[in-house]
Tab-separated table of N, CA and C in Angstrom:
chain	number	residue	atom	x	y	z
A	1	MET	N	1.295	-1.436	0.321
A	1	MET	CA	0.039	0.001	0.106
A	1	MET	C	0.649	1.133	-0.339
A	2	HIS	N	0.293	2.314	-1.121
A	2	HIS	CA	1.175	3.538	-0.689
A	2	HIS	C	0.758	4.486	0.055
A	3	ASP	N	1.628	5.157	0.845
A	3	ASP	CA	1.399	6.068	1.854
A	3	ASP	C	1.493	7.410	1.778
A	4	GLY	N	1.926	7.815	0.133
A	4	GLY	CA	1.738	8.668	-0.311
A	4	GLY	C	3.087	10.006	0.508
A	5	HIS	N	4.155	9.113	0.772
A	5	HIS	CA	5.360	9.786	0.829
A	5	HIS	C	6.178	9.326	0.102
A	6	HIS	N	7.351	10.085	-0.684
A	6	HIS	CA	8.475	10.088	-1.711
A	6	HIS	C	9.492	8.972	-0.649
A	7	THR	N	9.980	8.229	-1.556
A	7	THR	CA	11.391	7.605	-0.640
A	7	THR	C	12.578	7.995	-1.313
A	8	GLN	N	12.511	8.883	-2.487
A	8	GLN	CA	13.767	9.603	-3.282
A	8	GLN	C	13.679	11.184	-3.191
A	9	SER	N	14.930	11.462	-2.439
A	9	SER	CA	15.195	12.449	-2.181
A	9	SER	C	16.492	13.307	-3.261
A	10	ARG	N	16.165	12.733	-4.462
A	10	ARG	CA	17.227	13.334	-5.915
A	10	ARG	C	17.009	14.739	-6.008
A	11	VAL	N	17.979	15.809	-6.501
A	11	VAL	CA	17.818	16.678	-7.070
A	11	VAL	C	17.222	16.760	-8.394
A	12	PRO	N	16.521	17.629	-8.718
A	12	PRO	CA	15.553	17.429	-10.199
A	12	PRO	C	17.016	18.003	-11.348
A	13	ARG	N	16.356	17.333	-12.243
A	13	ARG	CA	17.635	18.165	-13.087
A	13	ARG	C	18.003	19.548	-13.365
A	14	ILE	N	17.315	20.143	-12.834
A	14	ILE	CA	17.636	21.850	-13.622
A	14	ILE	C	18.442	22.194	-12.368
A	15	GLY	N	18.930	21.443	-11.491
A	15	GLY	CA	19.465	21.432	-10.328
A	15	GLY	C	19.036	22.019	-8.558
A	16	ALA	N	19.697	21.923	-7.937
A	16	ALA	CA	18.799	22.132	-6.477
A	16	ALA	C	18.626	24.015	-6.727
A	17	ARG	N	19.995	24.570	-7.309
A	17	ARG	CA	18.314	25.940	-6.994
A	17	ARG	C	18.461	26.630	-8.198
A	18	ARG	N	17.911	25.256	-9.448
A	18	ARG	CA	17.193	26.015	-10.512
A	18	ARG	C	19.135	26.578	-11.579
A	19	GLU	N	20.100	25.799	-11.454
A	19	GLU	CA	21.022	26.116	-12.086
A	19	GLU	C	20.659	26.088	-13.398
A	20	LEU	N	20.243	25.141	-13.927
A	20	LEU	CA	20.065	25.289	-15.421
A	20	LEU	C	19.332	25.994	-15.961
A	21	LYS	N	17.838	26.807	-15.644
A	21	LYS	CA	17.208	27.437	-15.757
A	21	LYS	C	17.833	28.997	-16.032
A	22	PHE	N	18.498	28.932	-15.063
A	22	PHE	CA	19.438	30.180	-14.800
A	22	PHE	C	20.386	30.590	-15.829
A	23	ALA	N	20.730	29.364	-16.160
A	23	ALA	CA	22.139	29.108	-16.951
A	23	ALA	C	21.574	29.473	-18.895
A	24	LEU	N	20.495	28.764	-18.732
A	24	LEU	CA	19.642	28.868	-20.120
A	24	LEU	C	19.272	30.286	-20.534
A	25	GLU	N	18.697	30.884	-19.620
A	25	GLU	CA	18.419	32.191	-19.666
A	25	GLU	C	19.384	33.075	-19.667
A	26	SER	N	20.372	32.959	-19.213
A	26	SER	CA	21.746	33.360	-19.610
A	26	SER	C	21.914	33.728	-21.114
A	27	TYR	N	21.552	32.506	-21.600
A	27	TYR	CA	22.151	32.303	-22.850
A	27	TYR	C	21.515	32.660	-23.628
A	28	TRP	N	19.912	32.783	-23.489
A	28	TRP	CA	18.785	33.253	-24.670
A	28	TRP	C	19.250	34.766	-24.611
A	29	LYS	N	19.698	35.278	-23.163
A	29	LYS	CA	19.989	36.828	-23.544
A	29	LYS	C	21.096	37.226	-23.926
A	30	ASN	N	21.637	36.504	-24.496
A	30	ASN	CA	23.366	36.872	-24.409
A	30	ASN	C	24.356	36.890	-23.832
A	31	GLU	N	23.554	36.545	-22.679
A	31	GLU	CA	24.345	36.677	-21.942
A	31	GLU	C	26.150	36.055	-21.192
A	32	SER	N	25.813	34.732	-21.654
A	32	SER	CA	26.568	33.648	-21.490
A	32	SER	C	27.003	33.008	-22.729
A	33	SER	N	27.849	32.618	-23.341
A	33	SER	CA	28.060	31.085	-24.573
A	33	SER	C	27.404	30.064	-24.383
A	34	LEU	N	27.345	29.367	-25.481
A	34	LEU	CA	26.875	28.124	-25.510
A	34	LEU	C	27.744	27.413	-25.059
A	35	ASP	N	28.923	27.171	-24.963
A	35	ASP	CA	29.646	26.603	-24.211
A	35	ASP	C	29.826	26.134	-22.551
A	36	ALA	N	29.301	27.895	-22.324
A	36	ALA	CA	29.130	27.851	-20.480
A	36	ALA	C	27.338	26.823	-20.165
A	37	LEU	N	26.550	27.304	-21.219
A	37	LEU	CA	25.199	26.236	-20.835
A	37	LEU	C	25.768	24.789	-20.911
A	38	LYS	N	26.735	24.337	-21.863
A	38	LYS	CA	26.618	22.676	-22.331
A	38	LYS	C	27.575	22.880	-21.006
A	39	THR	N	28.418	23.473	-20.163
A	39	THR	CA	29.225	23.378	-19.112
A	39	THR	C	28.436	23.311	-17.848
A	40	SER	N	27.081	24.061	-18.279
A	40	SER	CA	26.510	24.136	-16.721
A	40	SER	C	25.641	22.422	-16.700
A	41	GLY	N	25.016	22.321	-17.738
A	41	GLY	CA	24.348	20.890	-18.187
A	41	GLY	C	25.277	19.663	-18.022
A	42	ALA	N	26.409	20.014	-18.466
A	42	ALA	CA	27.295	18.458	-17.936
A	42	ALA	C	27.523	18.458	-16.378
A	43	ALA	N	27.684	19.129	-15.953
A	43	ALA	CA	27.675	19.611	-14.017
A	43	ALA	C	26.831	19.141	-13.461
A	44	LEU	N	25.256	19.469	-14.047
A	44	LEU	CA	24.101	18.918	-13.178
A	44	LEU	C	24.345	17.631	-13.543
A	45	ARG	N	24.072	17.320	-14.951
A	45	ARG	CA	24.342	15.934	-15.244
A	45	ARG	C	25.100	14.776	-14.149
A	46	ALA	N	25.961	15.360	-14.320
A	46	ALA	CA	27.674	14.280	-13.273
A	46	ALA	C	26.581	14.167	-11.838
A	47	LEU	N	25.996	15.449	-11.512
A	47	LEU	CA	25.545	15.038	-9.704
A	47	LEU	C	24.180	14.468	-9.966
A	48	ASN	N	23.821	13.891	-11.072
A	48	ASN	CA	22.571	13.447	-11.058
A	48	ASN	C	22.604	11.502	-11.193
């Protein structure tokens, strides 16, 4: 029987502090490079 509690405590792929969201928005505003966005994504994937 499911009691409604989650057993996983993983950080979402977007990041604990929404790092990927901010990196993507920064790229869209031309405030950072595509390489910086890829680096942010790779770092978050490594944590998950």
